[in-house]
PDB file of C-alpha atoms in Angstrom:
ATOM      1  CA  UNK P   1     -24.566  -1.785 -53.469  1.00 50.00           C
ATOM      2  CA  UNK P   2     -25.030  -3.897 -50.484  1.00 51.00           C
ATOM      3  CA  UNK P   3     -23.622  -7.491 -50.253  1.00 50.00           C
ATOM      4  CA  UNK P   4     -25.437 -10.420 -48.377  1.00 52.00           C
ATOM      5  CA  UNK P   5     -23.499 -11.631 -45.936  1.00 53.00           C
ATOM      6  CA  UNK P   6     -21.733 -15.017 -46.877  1.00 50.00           C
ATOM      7  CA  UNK P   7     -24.425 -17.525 -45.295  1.00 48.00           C
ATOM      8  CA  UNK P   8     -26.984 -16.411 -46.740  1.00 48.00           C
ATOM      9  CA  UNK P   9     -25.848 -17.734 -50.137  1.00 45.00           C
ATOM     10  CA  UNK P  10     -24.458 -20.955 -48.294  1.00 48.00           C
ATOM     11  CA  UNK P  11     -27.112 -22.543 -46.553  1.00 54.00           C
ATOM     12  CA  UNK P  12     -24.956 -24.840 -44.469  1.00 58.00           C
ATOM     13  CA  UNK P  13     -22.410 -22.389 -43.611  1.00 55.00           C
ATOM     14  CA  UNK P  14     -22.956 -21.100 -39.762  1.00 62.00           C
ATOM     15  CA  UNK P  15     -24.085 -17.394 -39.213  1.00 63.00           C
ATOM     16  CA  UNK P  16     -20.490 -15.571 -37.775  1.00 62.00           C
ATOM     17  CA  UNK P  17     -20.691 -15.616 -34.037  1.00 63.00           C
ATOM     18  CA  UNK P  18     -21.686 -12.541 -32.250  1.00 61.00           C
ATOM     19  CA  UNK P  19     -19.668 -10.486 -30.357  1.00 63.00           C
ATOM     20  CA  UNK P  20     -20.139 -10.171 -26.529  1.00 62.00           C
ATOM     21  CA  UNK P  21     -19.469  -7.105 -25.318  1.00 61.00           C
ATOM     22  CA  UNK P  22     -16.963  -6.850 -22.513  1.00 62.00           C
ATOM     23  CA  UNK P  23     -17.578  -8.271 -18.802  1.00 63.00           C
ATOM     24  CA  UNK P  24     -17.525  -4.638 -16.986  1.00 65.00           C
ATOM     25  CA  UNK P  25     -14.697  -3.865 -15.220  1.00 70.00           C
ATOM     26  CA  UNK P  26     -14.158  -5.441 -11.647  1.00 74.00           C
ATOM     27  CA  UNK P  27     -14.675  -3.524  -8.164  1.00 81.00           C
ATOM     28  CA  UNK P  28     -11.641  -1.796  -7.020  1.00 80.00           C
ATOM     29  CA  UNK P  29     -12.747  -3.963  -3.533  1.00 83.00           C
ATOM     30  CA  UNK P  30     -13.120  -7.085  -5.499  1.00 89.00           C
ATOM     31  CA  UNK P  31      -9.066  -6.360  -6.795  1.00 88.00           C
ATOM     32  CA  UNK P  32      -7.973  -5.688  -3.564  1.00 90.00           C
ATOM     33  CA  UNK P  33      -9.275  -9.189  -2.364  1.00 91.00           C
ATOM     34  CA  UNK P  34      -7.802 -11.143  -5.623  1.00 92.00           C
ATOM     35  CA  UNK P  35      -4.507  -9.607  -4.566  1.00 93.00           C
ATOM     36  CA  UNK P  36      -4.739 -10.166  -0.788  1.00 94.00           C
ATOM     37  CA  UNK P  37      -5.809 -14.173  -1.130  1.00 96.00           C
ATOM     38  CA  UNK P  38      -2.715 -14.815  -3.362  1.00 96.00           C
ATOM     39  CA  UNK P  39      -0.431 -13.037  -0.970  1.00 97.00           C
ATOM     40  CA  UNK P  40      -1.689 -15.413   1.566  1.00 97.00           C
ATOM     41  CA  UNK P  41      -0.914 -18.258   0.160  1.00 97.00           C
ATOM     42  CA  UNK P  42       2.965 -17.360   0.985  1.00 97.00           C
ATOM     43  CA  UNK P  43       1.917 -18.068   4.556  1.00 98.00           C
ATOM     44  CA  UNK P  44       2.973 -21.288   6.297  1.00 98.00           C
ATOM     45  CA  UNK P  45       2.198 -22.899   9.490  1.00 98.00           C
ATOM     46  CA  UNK P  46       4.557 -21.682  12.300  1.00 98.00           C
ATOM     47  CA  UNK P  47       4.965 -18.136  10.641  1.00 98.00           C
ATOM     48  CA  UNK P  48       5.569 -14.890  12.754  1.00 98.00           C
ATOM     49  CA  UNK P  49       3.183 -12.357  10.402  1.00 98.00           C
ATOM     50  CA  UNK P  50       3.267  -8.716   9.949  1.00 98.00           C
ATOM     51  CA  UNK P  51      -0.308  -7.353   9.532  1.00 98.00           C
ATOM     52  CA  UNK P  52      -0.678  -4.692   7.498  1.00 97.00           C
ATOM     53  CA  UNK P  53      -2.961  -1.589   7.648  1.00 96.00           C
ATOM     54  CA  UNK P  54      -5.677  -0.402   5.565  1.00 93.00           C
ATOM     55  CA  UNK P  55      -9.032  -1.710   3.160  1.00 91.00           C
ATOM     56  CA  UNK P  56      -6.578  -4.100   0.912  1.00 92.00           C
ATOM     57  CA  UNK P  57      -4.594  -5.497   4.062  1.00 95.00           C
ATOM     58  CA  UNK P  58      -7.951  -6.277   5.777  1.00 96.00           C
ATOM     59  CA  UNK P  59      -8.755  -8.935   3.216  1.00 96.00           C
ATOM     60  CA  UNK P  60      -5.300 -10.993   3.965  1.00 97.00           C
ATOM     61  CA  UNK P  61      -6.224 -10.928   7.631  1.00 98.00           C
ATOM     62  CA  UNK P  62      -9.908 -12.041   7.056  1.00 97.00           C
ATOM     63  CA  UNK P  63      -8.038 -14.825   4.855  1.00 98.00           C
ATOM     64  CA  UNK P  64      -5.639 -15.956   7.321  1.00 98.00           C
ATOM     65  CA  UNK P  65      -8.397 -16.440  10.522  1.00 98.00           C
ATOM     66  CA  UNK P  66     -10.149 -18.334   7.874  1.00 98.00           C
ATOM     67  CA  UNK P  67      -7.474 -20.657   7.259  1.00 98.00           C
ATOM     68  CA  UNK P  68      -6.740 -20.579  11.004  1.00 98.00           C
ATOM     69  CA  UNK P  69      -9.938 -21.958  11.969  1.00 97.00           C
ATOM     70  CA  UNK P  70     -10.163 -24.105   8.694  1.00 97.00           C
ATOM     71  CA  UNK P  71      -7.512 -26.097  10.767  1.00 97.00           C
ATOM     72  CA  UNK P  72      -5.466 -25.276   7.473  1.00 97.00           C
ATOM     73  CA  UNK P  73      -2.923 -22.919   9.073  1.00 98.00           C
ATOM     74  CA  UNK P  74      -1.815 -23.760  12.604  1.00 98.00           C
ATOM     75  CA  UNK P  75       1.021 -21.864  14.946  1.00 97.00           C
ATOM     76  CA  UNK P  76       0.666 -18.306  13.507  1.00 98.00           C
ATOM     77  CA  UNK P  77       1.324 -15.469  15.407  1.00 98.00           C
ATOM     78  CA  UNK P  78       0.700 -11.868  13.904  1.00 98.00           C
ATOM     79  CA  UNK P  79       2.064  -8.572  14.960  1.00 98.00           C
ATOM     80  CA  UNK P  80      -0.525  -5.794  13.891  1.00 98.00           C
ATOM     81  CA  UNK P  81       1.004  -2.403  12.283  1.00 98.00           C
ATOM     82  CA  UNK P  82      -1.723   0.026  13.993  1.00 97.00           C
ATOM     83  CA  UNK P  83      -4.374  -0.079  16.640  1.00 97.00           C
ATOM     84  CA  UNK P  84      -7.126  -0.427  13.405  1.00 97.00           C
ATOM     85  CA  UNK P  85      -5.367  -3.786  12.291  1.00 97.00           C
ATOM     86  CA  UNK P  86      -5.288  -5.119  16.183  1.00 98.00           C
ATOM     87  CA  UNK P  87      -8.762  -5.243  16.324  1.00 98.00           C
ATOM     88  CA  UNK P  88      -9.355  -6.707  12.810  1.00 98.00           C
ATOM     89  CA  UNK P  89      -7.003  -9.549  13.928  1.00 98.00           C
ATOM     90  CA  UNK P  90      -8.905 -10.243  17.574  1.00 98.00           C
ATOM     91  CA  UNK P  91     -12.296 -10.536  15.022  1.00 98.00           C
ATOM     92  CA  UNK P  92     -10.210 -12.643  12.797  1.00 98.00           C
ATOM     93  CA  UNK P  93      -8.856 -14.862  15.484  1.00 98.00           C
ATOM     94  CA  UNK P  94      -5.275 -14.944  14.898  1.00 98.00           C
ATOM     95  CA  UNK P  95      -2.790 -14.702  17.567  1.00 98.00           C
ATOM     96  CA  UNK P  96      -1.229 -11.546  18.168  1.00 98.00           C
ATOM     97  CA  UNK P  97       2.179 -10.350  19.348  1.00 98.00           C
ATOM     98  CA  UNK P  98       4.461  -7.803  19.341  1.00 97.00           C
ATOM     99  CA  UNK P  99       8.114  -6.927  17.947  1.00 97.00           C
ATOM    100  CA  UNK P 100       9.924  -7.568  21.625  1.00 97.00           C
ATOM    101  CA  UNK P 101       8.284 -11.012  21.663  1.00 97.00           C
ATOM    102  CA  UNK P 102       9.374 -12.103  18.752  1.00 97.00           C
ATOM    103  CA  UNK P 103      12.492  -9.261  16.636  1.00 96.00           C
ATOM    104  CA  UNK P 104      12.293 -11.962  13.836  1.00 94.00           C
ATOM    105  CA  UNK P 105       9.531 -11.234  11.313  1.00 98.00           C
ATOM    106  CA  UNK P 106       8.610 -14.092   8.606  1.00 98.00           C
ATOM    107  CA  UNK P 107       6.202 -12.633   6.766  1.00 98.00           C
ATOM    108  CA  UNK P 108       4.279  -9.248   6.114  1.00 98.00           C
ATOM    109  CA  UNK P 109       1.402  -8.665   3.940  1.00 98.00           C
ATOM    110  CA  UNK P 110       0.368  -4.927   3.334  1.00 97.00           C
ATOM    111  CA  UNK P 111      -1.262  -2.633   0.910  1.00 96.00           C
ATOM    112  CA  UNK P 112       0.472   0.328  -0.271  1.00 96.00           C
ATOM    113  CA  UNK P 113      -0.458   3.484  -1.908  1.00 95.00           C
ATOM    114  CA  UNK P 114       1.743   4.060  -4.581  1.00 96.00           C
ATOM    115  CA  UNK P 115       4.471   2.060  -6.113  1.00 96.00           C
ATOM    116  CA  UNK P 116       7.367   2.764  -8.335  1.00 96.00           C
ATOM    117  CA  UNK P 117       8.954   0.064 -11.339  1.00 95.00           C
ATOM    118  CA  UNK P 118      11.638  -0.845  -8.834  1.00 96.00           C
ATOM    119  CA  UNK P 119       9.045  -1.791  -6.074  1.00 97.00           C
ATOM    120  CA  UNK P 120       9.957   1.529  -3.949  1.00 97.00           C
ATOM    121  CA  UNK P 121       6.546   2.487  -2.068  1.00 97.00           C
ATOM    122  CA  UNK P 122       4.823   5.346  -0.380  1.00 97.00           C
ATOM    123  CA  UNK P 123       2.441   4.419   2.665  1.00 96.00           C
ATOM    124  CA  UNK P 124       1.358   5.372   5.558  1.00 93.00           C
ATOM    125  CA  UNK P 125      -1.889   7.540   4.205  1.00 92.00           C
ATOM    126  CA  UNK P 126      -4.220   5.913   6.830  1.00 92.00           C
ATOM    127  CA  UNK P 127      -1.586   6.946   9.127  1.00 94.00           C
ATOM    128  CA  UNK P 128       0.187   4.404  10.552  1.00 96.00           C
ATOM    129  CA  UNK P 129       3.632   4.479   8.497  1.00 97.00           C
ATOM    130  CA  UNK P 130       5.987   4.612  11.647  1.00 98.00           C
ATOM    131  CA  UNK P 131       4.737   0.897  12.805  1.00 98.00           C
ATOM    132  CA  UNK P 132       4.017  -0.586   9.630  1.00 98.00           C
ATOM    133  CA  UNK P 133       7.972   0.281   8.981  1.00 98.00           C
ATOM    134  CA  UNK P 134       9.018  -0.821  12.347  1.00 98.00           C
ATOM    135  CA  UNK P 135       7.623  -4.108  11.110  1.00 98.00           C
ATOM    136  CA  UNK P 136       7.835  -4.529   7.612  1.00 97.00           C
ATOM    137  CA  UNK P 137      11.819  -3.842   8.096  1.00 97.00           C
ATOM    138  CA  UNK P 138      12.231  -6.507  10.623  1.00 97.00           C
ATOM    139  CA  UNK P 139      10.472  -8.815   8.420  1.00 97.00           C
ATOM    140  CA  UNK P 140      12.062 -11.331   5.856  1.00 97.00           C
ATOM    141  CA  UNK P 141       9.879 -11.765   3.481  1.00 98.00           C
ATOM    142  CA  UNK P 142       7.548  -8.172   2.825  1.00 98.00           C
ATOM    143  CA  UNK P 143       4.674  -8.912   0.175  1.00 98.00           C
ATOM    144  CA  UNK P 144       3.045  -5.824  -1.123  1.00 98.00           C
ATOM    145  CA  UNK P 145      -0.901  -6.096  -2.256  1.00 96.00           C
ATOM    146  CA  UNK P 146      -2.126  -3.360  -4.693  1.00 94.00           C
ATOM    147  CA  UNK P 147      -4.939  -3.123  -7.318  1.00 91.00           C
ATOM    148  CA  UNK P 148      -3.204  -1.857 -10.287  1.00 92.00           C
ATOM    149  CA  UNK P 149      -3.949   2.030  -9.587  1.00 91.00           C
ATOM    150  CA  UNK P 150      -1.496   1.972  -7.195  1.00 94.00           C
ATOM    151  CA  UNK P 151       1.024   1.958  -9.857  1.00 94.00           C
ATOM    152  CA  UNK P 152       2.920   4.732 -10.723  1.00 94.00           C
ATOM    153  CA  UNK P 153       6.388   6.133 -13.145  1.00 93.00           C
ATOM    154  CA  UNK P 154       7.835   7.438  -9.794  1.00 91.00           C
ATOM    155  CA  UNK P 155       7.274   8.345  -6.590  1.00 92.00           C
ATOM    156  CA  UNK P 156       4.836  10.923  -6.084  1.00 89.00           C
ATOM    157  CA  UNK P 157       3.320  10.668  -9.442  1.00 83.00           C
ATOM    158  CA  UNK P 158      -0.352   9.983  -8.031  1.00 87.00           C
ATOM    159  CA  UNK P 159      -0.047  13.695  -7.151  1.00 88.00           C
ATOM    160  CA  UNK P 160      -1.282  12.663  -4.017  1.00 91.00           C
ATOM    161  CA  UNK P 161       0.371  12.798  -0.487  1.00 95.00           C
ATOM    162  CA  UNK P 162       3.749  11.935   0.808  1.00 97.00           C
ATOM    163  CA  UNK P 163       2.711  11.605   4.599  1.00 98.00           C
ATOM    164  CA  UNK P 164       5.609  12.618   7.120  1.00 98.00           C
ATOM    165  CA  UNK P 165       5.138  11.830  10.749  1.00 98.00           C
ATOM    166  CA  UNK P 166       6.281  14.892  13.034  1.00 98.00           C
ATOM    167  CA  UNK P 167       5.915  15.247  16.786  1.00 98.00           C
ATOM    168  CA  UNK P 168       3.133  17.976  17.898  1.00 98.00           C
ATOM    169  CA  UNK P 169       5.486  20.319  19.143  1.00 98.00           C
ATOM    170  CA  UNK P 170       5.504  23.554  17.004  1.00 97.00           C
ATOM    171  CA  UNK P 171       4.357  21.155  14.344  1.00 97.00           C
ATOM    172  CA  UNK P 172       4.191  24.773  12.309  1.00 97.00           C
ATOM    173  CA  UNK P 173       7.174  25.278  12.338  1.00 97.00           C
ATOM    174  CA  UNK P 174       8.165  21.879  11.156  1.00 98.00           C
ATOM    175  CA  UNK P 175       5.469  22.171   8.427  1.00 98.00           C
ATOM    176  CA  UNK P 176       7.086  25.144   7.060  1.00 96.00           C
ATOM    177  CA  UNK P 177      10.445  23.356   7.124  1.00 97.00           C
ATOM    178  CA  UNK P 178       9.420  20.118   4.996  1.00 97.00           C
ATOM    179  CA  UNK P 179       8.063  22.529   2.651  1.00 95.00           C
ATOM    180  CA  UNK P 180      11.055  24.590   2.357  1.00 95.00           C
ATOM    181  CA  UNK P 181      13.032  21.134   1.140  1.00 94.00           C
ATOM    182  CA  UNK P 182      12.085  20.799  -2.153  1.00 92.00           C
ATOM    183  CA  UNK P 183      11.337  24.226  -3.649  1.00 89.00           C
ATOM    184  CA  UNK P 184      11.817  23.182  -7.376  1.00 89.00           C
ATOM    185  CA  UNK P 185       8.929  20.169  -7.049  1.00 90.00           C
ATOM    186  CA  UNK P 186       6.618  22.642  -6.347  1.00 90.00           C
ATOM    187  CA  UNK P 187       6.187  21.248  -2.869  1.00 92.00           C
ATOM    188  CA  UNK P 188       3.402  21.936  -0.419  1.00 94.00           C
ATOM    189  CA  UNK P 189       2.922  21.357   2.628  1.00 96.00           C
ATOM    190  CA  UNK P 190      -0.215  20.628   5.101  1.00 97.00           C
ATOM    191  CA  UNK P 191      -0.957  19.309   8.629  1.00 98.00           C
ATOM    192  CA  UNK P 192      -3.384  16.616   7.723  1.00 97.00           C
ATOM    193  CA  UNK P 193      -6.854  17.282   9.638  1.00 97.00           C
ATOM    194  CA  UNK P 194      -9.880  15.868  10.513  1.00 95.00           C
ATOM    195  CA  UNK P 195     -13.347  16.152  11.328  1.00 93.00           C
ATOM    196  CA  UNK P 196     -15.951  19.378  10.880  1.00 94.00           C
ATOM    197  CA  UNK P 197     -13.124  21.260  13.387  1.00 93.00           C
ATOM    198  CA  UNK P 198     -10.928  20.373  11.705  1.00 96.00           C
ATOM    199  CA  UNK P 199      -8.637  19.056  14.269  1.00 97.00           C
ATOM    200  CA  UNK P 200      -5.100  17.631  13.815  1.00 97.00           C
ATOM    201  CA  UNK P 201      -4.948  14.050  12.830  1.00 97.00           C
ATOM    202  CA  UNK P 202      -3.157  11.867  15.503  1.00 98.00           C
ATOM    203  CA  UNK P 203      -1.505   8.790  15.095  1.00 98.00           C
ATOM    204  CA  UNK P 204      -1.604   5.785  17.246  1.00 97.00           C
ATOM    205  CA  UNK P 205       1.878   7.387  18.422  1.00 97.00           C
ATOM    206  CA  UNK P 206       0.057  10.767  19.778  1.00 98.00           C
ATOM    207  CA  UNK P 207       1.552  12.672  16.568  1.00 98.00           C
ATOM    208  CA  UNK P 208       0.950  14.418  14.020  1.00 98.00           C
ATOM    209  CA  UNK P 209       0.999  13.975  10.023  1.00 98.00           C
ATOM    210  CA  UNK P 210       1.966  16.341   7.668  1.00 98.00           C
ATOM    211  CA  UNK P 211       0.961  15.815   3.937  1.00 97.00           C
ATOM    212  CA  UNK P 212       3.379  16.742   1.537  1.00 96.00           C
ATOM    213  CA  UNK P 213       1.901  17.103  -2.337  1.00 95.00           C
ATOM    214  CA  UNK P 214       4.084  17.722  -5.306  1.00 92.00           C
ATOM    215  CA  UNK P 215       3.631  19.111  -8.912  1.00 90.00           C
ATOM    216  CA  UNK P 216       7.118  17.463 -10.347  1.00 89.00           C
ATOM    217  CA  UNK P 217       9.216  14.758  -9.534  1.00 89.00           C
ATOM    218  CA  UNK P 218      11.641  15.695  -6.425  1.00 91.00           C
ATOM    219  CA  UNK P 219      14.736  13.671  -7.692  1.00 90.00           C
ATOM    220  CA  UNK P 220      16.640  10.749  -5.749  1.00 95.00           C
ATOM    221  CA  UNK P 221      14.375   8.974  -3.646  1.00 96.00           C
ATOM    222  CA  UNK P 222      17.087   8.295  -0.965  1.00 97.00           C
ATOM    223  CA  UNK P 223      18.401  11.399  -1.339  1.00 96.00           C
ATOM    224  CA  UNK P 224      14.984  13.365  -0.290  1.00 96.00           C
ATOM    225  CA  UNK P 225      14.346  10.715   2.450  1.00 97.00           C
ATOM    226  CA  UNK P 226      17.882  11.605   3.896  1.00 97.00           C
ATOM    227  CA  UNK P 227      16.943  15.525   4.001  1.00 96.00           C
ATOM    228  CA  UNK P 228      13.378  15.098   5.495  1.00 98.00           C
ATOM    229  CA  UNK P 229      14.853  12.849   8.618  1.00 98.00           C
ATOM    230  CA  UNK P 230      17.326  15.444   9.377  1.00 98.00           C
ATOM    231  CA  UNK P 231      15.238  17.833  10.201  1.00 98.00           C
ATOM    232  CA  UNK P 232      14.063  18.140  13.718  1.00 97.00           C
ATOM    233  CA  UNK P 233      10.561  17.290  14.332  1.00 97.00           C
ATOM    234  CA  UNK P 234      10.122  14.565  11.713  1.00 98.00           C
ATOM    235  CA  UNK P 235       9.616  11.080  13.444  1.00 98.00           C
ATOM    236  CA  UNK P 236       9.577   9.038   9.711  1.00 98.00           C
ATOM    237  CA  UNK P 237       8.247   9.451   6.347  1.00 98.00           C
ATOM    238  CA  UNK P 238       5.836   7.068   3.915  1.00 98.00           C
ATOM    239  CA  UNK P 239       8.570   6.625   1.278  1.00 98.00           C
ATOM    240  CA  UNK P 240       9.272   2.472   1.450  1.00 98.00           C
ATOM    241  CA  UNK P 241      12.974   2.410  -0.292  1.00 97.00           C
ATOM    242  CA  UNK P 242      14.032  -0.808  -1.344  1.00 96.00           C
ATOM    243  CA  UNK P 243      12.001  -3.047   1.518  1.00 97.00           C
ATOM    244  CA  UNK P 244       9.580  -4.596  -0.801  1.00 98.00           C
ATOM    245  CA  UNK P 245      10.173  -8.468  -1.813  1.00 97.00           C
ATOM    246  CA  UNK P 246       7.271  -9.374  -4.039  1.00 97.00           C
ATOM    247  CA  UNK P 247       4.218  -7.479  -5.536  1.00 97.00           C
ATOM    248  CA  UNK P 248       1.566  -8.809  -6.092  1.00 97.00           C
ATOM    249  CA  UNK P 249      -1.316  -6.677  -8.317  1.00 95.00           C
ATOM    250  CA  UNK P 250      -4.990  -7.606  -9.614  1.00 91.00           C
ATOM    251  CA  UNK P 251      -6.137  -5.435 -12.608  1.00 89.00           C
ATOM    252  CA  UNK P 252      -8.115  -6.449 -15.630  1.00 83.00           C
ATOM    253  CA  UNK P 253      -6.052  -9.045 -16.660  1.00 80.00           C
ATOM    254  CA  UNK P 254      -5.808 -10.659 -13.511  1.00 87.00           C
ATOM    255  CA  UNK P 255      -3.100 -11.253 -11.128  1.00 92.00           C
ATOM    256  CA  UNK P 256       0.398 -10.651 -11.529  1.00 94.00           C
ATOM    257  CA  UNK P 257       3.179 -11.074  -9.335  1.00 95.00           C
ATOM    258  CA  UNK P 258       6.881  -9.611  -9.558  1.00 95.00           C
ATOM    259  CA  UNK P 259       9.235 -10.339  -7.333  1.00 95.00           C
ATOM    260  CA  UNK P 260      12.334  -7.772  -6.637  1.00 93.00           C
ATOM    261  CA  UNK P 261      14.839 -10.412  -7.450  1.00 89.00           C
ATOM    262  CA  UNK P 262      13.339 -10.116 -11.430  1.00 87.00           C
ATOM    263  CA  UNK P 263      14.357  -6.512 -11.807  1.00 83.00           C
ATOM    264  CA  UNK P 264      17.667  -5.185 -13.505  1.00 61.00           C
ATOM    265  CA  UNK P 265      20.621  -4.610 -11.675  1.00 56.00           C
TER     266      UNK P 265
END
């Protein structure tokens, strides 16, 4: 038998409230943004900045040349990680410079493309790993920006690639080599390529990147970074050990921020 629903009897009591169904799920571009504007507010007047490279970096930079010309940041100077991030920076309007200029980093804000519990990253899939490293590890402070897709049990776990930078001579033959490393990850191995000829990608560098893709995990991160830069060929690898100060991430819950200081040990 079917009961009546309590107000019905009681005349004064309210009906129960309905239930709204859940707001639908945020833009992965509207996460990247949330993340980016927080990371900017670490940025002071005066700061040397690292610009990052890539679709969740290019919201901190539109950030910054708004607060530059806001009058609410004054004296920045910003040292772009690729060629891409340059130009951004000339649209935004902040000041750029370059590592000789000034060794002495503040501040870098950059995206990343996976990252581990212990704030270890891989980068470099747009390409541009060898500067964004040459800046991000001269920098004090290094804030990583991610949506919360980005985050991963370990290294490689996206299944997606581990770029390697090599130089284009008898880039074959150093293909073959990176993928000879790891032979119990089920490691391959590709020159990345682009375009309908499929053409070798170059970096802003004039090299090359090889891709490397794994099934399993490959064991100790520093470990497998120390074998892939001994091999001849290899300029650097995406693999970010230990360089990251604070993450910040925007997911459905919002944004969170961890800082490297919080974790164990």
């Amino acid at each position: 038998m079917a009961v009546a629903p309590p107000h019905l009897f009681f005349p004064n009591m309210p009906p129960p409230p309905t239930t709204s169904p859940p707001p639908p799920p945020l833009p992965q571009d509207e996460l990247k943004r949330m993340a980016a504007h927080r990371a900017v507010e670490y940025v002071k007047s005066g700061m040397v900045l690292g610009l990052g490279t890539g679709s969740t970096a290019v919201h901190a930079i539109r950030r910054i040349g708004d607060l530059l010309r806001e009058g609410e940041l004054t004296g920045v100077v910003g040292i772009p990680t690729s060629k891409m991030t340059e130009e951004q920076a000339t649209e935004a309007g902040i000041p750029l410079s370059d590592l000789e200029s000034h060794p002495s980093v503040d501040l870098a804000i950059d995206g990343a493309d996976e990252v581990d519990p212990q704030l270890n990253l891989v980068k470099g899939r747009g390409g541009s790993l060898l500067r964004e490293k040459m800046i991000e590890g001269a920098c004090e402070t290094f804030v990583v920006i991610v949506d919360e897709s980005k985050l991963v049990d370990h290294i490689g776990g996206t299944g997606l690639a581990l770029p390697v930078e090599v130089i284009p001579f008898c880039c074959n033959f150093t293909v073959e080599r990176l993928r000879e490393l790891f032979p119990d990850s089920g490691c391959r191995a590709e020159l990345r390529r682009v375009g309908e000829k499929q053409v070798p990608f170059v970096t802003d560098n004039g090299n090359y990147i090889v891709n490397l893709y794994f099934e399993r995990d490959f064991g100790d991160l520093n470990e497998a970074s120390d074998r892939i830069l001994r091999i001849p060929g290899v300029v650097e690898h995406g693999m970010f050990l230990g360089m990251a100060t604070t993450l910040i991430v925007a997911g459905k819950l919002g944004v969170t921020v961890k800082e490297k200081s919080e974790l164990a040990g």
